[in-house]
Short mmCIF file of C-alpha atoms in Angstrom, two decimals:
data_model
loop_
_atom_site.label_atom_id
_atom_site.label_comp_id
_atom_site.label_asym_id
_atom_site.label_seq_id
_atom_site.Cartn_x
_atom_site.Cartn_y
_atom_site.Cartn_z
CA UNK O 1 41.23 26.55 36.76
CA UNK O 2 39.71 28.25 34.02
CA UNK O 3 40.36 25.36 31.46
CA UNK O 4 38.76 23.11 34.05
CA UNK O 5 35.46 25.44 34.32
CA UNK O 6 35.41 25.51 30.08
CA UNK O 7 35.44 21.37 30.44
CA UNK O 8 33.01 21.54 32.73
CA UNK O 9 30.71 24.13 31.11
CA UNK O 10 31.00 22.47 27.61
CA UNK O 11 30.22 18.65 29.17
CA UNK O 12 26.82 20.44 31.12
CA UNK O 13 26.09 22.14 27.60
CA UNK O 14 26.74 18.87 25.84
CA UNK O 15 24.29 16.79 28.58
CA UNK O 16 21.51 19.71 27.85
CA UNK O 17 20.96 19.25 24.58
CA UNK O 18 21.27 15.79 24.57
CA UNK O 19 18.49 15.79 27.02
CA UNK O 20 16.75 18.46 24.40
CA UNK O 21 17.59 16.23 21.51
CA UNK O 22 15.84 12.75 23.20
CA UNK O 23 13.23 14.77 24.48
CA UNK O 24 11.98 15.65 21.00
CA UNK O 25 12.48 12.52 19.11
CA UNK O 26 10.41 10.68 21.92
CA UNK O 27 7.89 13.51 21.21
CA UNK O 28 8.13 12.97 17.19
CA UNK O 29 7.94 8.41 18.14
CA UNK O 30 5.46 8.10 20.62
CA UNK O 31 2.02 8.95 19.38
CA UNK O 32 -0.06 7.98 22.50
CA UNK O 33 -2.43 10.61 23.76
CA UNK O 34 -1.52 11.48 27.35
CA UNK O 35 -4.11 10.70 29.90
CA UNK O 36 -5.98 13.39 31.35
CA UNK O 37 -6.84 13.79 35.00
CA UNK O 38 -10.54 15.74 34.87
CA UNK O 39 -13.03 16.89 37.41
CA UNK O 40 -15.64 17.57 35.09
CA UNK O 41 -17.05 14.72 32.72
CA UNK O 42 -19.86 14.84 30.24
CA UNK O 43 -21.04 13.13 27.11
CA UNK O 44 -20.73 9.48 25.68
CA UNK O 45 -17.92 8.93 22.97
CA UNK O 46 -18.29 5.69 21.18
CA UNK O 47 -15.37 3.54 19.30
CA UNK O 48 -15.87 1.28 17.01
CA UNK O 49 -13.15 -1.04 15.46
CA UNK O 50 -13.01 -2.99 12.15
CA UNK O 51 -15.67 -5.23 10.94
CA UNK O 52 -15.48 -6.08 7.32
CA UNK O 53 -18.82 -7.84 6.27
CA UNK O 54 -19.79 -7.81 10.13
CA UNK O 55 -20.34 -3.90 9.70
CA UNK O 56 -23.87 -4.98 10.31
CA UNK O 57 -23.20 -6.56 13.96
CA UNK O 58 -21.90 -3.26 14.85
CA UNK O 59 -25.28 -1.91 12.98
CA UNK O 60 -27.32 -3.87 15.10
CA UNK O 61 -25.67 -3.15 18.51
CA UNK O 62 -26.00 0.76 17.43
CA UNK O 63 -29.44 0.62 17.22
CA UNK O 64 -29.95 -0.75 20.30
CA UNK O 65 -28.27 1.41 22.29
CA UNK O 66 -29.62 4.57 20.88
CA UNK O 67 -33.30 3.03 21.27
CA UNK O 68 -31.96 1.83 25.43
CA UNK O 69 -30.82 5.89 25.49
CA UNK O 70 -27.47 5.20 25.96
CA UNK O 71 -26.73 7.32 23.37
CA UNK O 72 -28.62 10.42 24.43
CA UNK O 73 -25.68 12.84 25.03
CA UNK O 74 -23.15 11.66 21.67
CA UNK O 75 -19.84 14.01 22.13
CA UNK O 76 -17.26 12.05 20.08
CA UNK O 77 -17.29 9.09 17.50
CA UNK O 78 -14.65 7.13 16.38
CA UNK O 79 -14.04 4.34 14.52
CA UNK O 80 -11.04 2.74 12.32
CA UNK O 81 -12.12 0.29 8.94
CA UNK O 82 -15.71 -1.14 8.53
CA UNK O 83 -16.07 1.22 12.03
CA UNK O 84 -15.27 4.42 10.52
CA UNK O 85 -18.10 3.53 7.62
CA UNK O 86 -20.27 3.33 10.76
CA UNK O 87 -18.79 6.73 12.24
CA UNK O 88 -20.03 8.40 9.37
CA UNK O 89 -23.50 6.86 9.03
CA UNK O 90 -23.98 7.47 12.82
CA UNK O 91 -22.96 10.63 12.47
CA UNK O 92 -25.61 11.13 9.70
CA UNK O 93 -28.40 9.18 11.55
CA UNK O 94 -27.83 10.80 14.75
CA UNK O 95 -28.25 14.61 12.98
CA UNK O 96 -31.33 13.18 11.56
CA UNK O 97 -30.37 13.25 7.80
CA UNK O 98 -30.52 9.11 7.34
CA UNK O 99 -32.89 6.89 8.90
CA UNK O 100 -31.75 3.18 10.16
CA UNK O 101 -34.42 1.80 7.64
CA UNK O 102 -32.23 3.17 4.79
CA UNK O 103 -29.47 2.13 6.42
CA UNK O 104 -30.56 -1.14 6.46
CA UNK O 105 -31.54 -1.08 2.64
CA UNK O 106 -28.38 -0.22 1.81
CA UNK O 107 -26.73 -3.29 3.44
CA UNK O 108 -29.16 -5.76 3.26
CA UNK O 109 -28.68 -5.64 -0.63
CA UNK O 110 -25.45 -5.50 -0.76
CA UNK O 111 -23.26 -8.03 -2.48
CA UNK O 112 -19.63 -9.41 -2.41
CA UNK O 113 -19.51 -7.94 -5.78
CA UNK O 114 -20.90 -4.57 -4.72
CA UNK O 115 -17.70 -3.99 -2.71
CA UNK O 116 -14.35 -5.74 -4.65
CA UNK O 117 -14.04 -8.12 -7.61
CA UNK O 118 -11.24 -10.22 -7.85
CA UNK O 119 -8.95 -11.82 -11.11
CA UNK O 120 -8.52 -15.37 -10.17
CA UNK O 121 -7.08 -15.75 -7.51
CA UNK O 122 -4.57 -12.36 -7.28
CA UNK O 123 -4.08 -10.35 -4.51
CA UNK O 124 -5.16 -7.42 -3.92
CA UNK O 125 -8.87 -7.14 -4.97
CA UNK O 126 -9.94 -4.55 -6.89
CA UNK O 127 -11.77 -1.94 -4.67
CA UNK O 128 -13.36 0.36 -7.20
CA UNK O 129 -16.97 -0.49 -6.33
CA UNK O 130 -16.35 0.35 -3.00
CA UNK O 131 -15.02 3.37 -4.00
CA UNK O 132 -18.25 4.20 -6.09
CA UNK O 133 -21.07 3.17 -3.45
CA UNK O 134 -19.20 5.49 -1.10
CA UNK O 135 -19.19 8.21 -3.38
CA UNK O 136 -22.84 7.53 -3.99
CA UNK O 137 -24.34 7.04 -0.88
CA UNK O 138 -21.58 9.44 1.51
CA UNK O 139 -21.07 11.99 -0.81
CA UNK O 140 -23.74 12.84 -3.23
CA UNK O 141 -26.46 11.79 -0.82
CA UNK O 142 -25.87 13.12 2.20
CA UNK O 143 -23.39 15.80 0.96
CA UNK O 144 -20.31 14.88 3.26
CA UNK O 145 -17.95 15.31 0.82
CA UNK O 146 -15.03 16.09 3.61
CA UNK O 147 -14.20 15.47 6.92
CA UNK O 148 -15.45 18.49 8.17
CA UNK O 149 -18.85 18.08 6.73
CA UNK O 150 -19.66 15.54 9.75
CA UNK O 151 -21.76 16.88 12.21
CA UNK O 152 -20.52 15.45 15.48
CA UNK O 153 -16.45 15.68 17.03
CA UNK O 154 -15.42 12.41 15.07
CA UNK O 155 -12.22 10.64 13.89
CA UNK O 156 -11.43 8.18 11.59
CA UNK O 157 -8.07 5.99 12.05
CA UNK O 158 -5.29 5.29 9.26
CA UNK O 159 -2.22 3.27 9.10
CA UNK O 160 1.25 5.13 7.11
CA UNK O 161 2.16 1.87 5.46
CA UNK O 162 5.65 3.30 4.82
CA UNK O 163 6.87 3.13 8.27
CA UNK O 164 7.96 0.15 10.39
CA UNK O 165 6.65 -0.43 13.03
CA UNK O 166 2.94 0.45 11.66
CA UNK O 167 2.29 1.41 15.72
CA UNK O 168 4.16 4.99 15.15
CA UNK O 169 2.49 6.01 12.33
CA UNK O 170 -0.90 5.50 13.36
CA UNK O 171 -3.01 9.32 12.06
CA UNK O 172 -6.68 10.03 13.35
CA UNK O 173 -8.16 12.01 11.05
CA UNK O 174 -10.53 14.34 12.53
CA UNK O 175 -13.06 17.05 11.95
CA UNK O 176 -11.69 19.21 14.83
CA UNK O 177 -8.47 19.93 15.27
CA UNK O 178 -7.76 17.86 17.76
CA UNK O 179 -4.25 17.45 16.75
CA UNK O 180 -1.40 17.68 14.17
CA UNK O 181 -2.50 15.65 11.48
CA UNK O 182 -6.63 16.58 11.45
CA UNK O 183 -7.58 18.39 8.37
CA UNK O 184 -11.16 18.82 8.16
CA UNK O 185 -10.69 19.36 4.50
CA UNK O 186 -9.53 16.12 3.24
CA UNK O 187 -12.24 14.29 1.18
CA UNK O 188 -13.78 11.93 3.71
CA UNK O 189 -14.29 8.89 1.06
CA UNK O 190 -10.82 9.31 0.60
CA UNK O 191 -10.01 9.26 4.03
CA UNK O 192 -12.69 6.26 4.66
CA UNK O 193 -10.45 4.27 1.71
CA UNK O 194 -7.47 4.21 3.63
CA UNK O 195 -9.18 3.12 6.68
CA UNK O 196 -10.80 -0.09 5.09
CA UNK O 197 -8.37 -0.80 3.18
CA UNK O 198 -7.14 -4.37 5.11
CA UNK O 199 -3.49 -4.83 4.38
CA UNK O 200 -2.86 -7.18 1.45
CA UNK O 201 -5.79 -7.83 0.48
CA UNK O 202 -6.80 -4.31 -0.72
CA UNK O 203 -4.90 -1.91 -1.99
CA UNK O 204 -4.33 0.90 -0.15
CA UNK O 205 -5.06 3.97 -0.70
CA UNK O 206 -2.97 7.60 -1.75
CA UNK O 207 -3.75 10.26 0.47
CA UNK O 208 -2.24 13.63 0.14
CA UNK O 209 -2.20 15.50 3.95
CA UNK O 210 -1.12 19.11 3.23
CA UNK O 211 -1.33 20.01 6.56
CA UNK O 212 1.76 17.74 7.35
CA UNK O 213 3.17 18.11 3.98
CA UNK O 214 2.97 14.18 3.66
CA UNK O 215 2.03 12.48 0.46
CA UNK O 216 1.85 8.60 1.00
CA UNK O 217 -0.06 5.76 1.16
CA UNK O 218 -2.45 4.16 3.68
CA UNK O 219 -3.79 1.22 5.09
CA UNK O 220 -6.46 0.42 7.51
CA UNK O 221 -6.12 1.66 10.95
CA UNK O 222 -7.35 -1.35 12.94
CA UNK O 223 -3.96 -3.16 12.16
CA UNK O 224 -1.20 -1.10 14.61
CA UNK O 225 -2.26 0.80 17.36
CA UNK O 226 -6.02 1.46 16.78
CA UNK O 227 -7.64 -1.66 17.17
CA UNK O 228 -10.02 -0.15 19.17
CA UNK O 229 -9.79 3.22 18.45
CA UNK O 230 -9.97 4.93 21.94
CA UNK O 231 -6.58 6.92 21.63
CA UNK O 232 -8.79 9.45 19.87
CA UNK O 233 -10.61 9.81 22.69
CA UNK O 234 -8.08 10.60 24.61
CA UNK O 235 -6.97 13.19 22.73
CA UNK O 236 -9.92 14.48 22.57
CA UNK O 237 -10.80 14.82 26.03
CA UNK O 238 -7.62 17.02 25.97
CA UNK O 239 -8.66 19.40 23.43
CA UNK O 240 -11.34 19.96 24.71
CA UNK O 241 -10.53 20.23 28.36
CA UNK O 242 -13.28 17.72 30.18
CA UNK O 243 -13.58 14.01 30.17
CA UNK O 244 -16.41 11.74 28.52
CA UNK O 245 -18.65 10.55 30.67
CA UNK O 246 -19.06 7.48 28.92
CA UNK O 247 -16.91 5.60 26.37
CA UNK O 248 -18.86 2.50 24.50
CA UNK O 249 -16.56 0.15 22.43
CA UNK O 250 -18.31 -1.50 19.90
CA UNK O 251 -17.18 -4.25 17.86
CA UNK O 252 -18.23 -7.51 15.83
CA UNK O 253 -18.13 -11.17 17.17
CA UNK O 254 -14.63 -11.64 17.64
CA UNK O 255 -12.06 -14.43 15.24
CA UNK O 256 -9.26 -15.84 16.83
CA UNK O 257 -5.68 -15.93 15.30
CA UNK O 258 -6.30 -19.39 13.86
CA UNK O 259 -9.73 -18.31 12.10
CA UNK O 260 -8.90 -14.76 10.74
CA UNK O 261 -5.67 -16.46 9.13
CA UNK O 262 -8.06 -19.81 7.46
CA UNK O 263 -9.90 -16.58 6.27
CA UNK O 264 -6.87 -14.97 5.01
CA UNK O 265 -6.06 -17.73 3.19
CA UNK O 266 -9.14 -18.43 1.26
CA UNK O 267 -9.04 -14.89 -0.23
CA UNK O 268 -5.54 -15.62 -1.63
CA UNK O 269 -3.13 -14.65 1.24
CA UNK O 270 -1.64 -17.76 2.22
CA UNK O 271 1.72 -16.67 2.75
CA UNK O 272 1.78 -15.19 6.22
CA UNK O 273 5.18 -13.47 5.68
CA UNK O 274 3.18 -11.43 3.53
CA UNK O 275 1.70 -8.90 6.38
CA UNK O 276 4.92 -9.67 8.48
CA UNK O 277 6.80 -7.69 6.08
CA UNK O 278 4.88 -4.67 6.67
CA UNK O 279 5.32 -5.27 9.96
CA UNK O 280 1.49 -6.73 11.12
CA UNK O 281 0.95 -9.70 12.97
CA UNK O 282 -2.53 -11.28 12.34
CA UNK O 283 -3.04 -12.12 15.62
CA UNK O 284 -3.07 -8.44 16.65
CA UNK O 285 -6.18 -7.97 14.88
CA UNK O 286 -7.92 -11.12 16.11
CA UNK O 287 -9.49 -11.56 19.19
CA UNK O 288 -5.78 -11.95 21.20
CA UNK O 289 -4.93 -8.49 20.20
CA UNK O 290 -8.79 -7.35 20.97
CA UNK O 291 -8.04 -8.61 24.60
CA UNK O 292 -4.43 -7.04 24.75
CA UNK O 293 -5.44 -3.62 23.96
CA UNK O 294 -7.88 -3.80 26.65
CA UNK O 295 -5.92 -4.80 29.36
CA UNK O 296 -3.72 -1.98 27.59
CA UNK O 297 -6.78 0.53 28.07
CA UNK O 298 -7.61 -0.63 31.87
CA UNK O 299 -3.56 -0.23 32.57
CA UNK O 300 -2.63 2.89 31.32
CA UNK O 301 -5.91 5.00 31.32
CA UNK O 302 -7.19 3.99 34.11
CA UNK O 303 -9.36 7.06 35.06
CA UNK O 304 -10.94 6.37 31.30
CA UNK O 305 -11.41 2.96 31.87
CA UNK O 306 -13.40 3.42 34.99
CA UNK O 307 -16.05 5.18 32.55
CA UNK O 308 -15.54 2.17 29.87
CA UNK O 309 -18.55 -0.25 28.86
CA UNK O 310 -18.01 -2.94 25.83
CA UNK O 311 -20.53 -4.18 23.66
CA UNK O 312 -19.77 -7.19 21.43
CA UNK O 313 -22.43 -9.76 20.66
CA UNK O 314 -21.58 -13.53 21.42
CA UNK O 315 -23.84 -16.18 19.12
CA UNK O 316 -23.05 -19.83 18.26
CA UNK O 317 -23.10 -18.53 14.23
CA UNK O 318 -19.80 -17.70 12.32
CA UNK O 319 -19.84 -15.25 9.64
CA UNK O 320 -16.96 -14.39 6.53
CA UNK O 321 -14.96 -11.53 6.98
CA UNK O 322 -15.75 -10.16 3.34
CA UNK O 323 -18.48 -12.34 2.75
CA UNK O 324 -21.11 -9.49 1.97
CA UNK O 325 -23.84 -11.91 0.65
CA UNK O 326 -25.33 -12.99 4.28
CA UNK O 327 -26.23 -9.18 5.58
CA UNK O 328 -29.62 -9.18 7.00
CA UNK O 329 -29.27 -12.16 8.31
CA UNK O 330 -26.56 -11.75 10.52
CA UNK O 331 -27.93 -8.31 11.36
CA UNK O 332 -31.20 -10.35 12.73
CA UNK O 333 -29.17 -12.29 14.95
CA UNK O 334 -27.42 -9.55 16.96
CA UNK O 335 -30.29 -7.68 16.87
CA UNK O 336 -31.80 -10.76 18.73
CA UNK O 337 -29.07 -10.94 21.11
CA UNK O 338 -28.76 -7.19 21.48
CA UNK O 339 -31.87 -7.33 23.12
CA UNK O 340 -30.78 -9.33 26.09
CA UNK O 341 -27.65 -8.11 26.85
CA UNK O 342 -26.26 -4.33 27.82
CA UNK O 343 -22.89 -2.81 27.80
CA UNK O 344 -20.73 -4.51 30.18
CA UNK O 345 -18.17 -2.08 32.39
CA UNK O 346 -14.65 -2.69 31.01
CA UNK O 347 -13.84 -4.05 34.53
CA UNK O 348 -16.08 -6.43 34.40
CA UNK O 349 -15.37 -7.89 30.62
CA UNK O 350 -12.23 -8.72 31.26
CA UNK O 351 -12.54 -10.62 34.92
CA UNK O 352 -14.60 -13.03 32.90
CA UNK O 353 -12.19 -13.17 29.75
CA UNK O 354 -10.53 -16.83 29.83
#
């Protein structure tokens, strides 16, 4: 009898910490924010995802919506790429220590040159101009020289290229600490470098996270889980205990799979195996995976998505992903079309998606 009880005893002790063990290495492999149920709701968080050259689109549609008021009440910003370059220029317009029209000087003369140069036809480019205008403009003129130096709850997106698949390693970088990996600290044009940097054709870019002990290498955070960047928002709604009112996603004029890849290709990555052996599929960050994470949004936040608008311009016109050299005028079309056309409800975006 009592050999049976030990059995038994030792097979229930067994079964709960097996239980334990799962429970924590789901907890350690599934980033996702959980979704928060909240009476109260206040405050307009916008996203922003990855634009390359097309920062300017997003420019354009920013300006419009703070001059429409729909940015009146600003509680979070977030943004992954070419939209985390915009998270920190919002962040500096919006506390009133840049003006748009300086903005706009800055872009308007900016040049392919001013961002990468290249050696024939080798991949990656060389991103030490980049490096240097951001130091210039981020950090010696408007003295953000970390994360916490940004005036509004922000977060910034980056991709650990060292882990497969890219989606569980997806950090937002913060200036609250909103959770494990923020560190308001780290140098924000160091963060911002990992953010743009799009896989293969920059380099990425060393970061050194003391908080996490983790010294490693990063990649843009449009090209796993952050597409749209609205599982910051998520998280922090939690931290801080009441829902956003409002969530805008803002983005550029979408490719498709077929177009972002021609554009791959002319800047030297023809070889498509090439991202597939870090684990990225192109179409994920074309307009398919645009859609997907949407319909991703609507499913499995629903209570968020209820208080979701989108705002991406739609012109005949095409314009280069790093193609730098066409700025202002690109930023004069979708400040044309801006003009006509609001935020549509999340809802209703993707009922008229074909």
């Amino acid at each position: 009898m009592r050999k049976t009880f030990r059995i038994i005893a030792i097979a229930l002790l067994i079964l709960i910490l097996f239980y334990i063990g799962f429970s924590v290495i789901s907890w350690k492999v599934q980033p996702v924010a959980e979704a928060g149920i909240f009476i109260e709701r206040t405050g307009t968080a916008i996203a922003m995802t990855g634009a390359g050259a097309r920062i300017v689109q997003e420019v354009a549609l920013l300006e419009q919506l703070q001059k429409t008021g729909w940015i009146k009440k600003p509680c979070f910003i977030s943004g992954t790429s070419s939209g985390a370059l915009n998270t920190v220029m919002l962040n500096a317009i919006l506390a009133r220590k840049f003006s748009w029209d300086r903005y706009h000087n800055i872009l308007f003369n900016l040049r392919s040159e001013d961002i990468f140069t290249r050696d024939g036809n080798k991949i990656p480019l060389n991103t030490d101009p980049l490096n240097t205008l951001l130091t210039r403009t981020i950090r010696d003129s408007l003295g953000f020289d970390s994360l916490g130096s940004l005036p509004y709850p922000s977060s910034i997106s980056i991709t650990d290229i060292r882990v497969l698949p890219l989606a569980t390693r997806t950090y937002r970088m913060s200036n609250v600490r909103m959770n494990g990996e923020s560190d308001p600290s780290l140098s924000l044009v160091d963060v911002l470098m990992a953010s743009t940097a799009i896989p293969v054709i920059f380099p990425p870019a060393r970061l050194d996270i003391g908080k996490l002990k983790l010294v490693t290498t990063f990649i843009d955070g449009g090209v796993a889980e952050d597409h749209i960047p609205y599982q910051a928002v998520i998280q922090y709604e939690k931290y801080r205990g009441l829902g956003v009112d409002t969530l805008i996603i803002i983005s550029r004029k979408c490719d498709t799979t077929s177009q972002l890849s021609s554009e791959m290709e002319s800047l030297g990555a023809k070889d498509r195996q090439l991202f597939e052996k870090i684990g990225i599929r192109i179409e994920n960050m074309a307009y398919e995976g645009f859609i997907r994470q949407m319909k991703a949004l609507q499913t499995n936040y629903p209570e968020l998505a209820a208080h979701t608008f989108i705002y991406i311009p739609d012109f005949e016109e095409n314009f280069h992903l790093l193609d730098f050299n066409q700025m202002k005028e690109q930023y004069e079309i979708t400040a044309k079309w801006a003009k006509s056309h609001k935020p549509v409800p999340l809802d209703e975006y993707l009922e008229n998606v074909k």
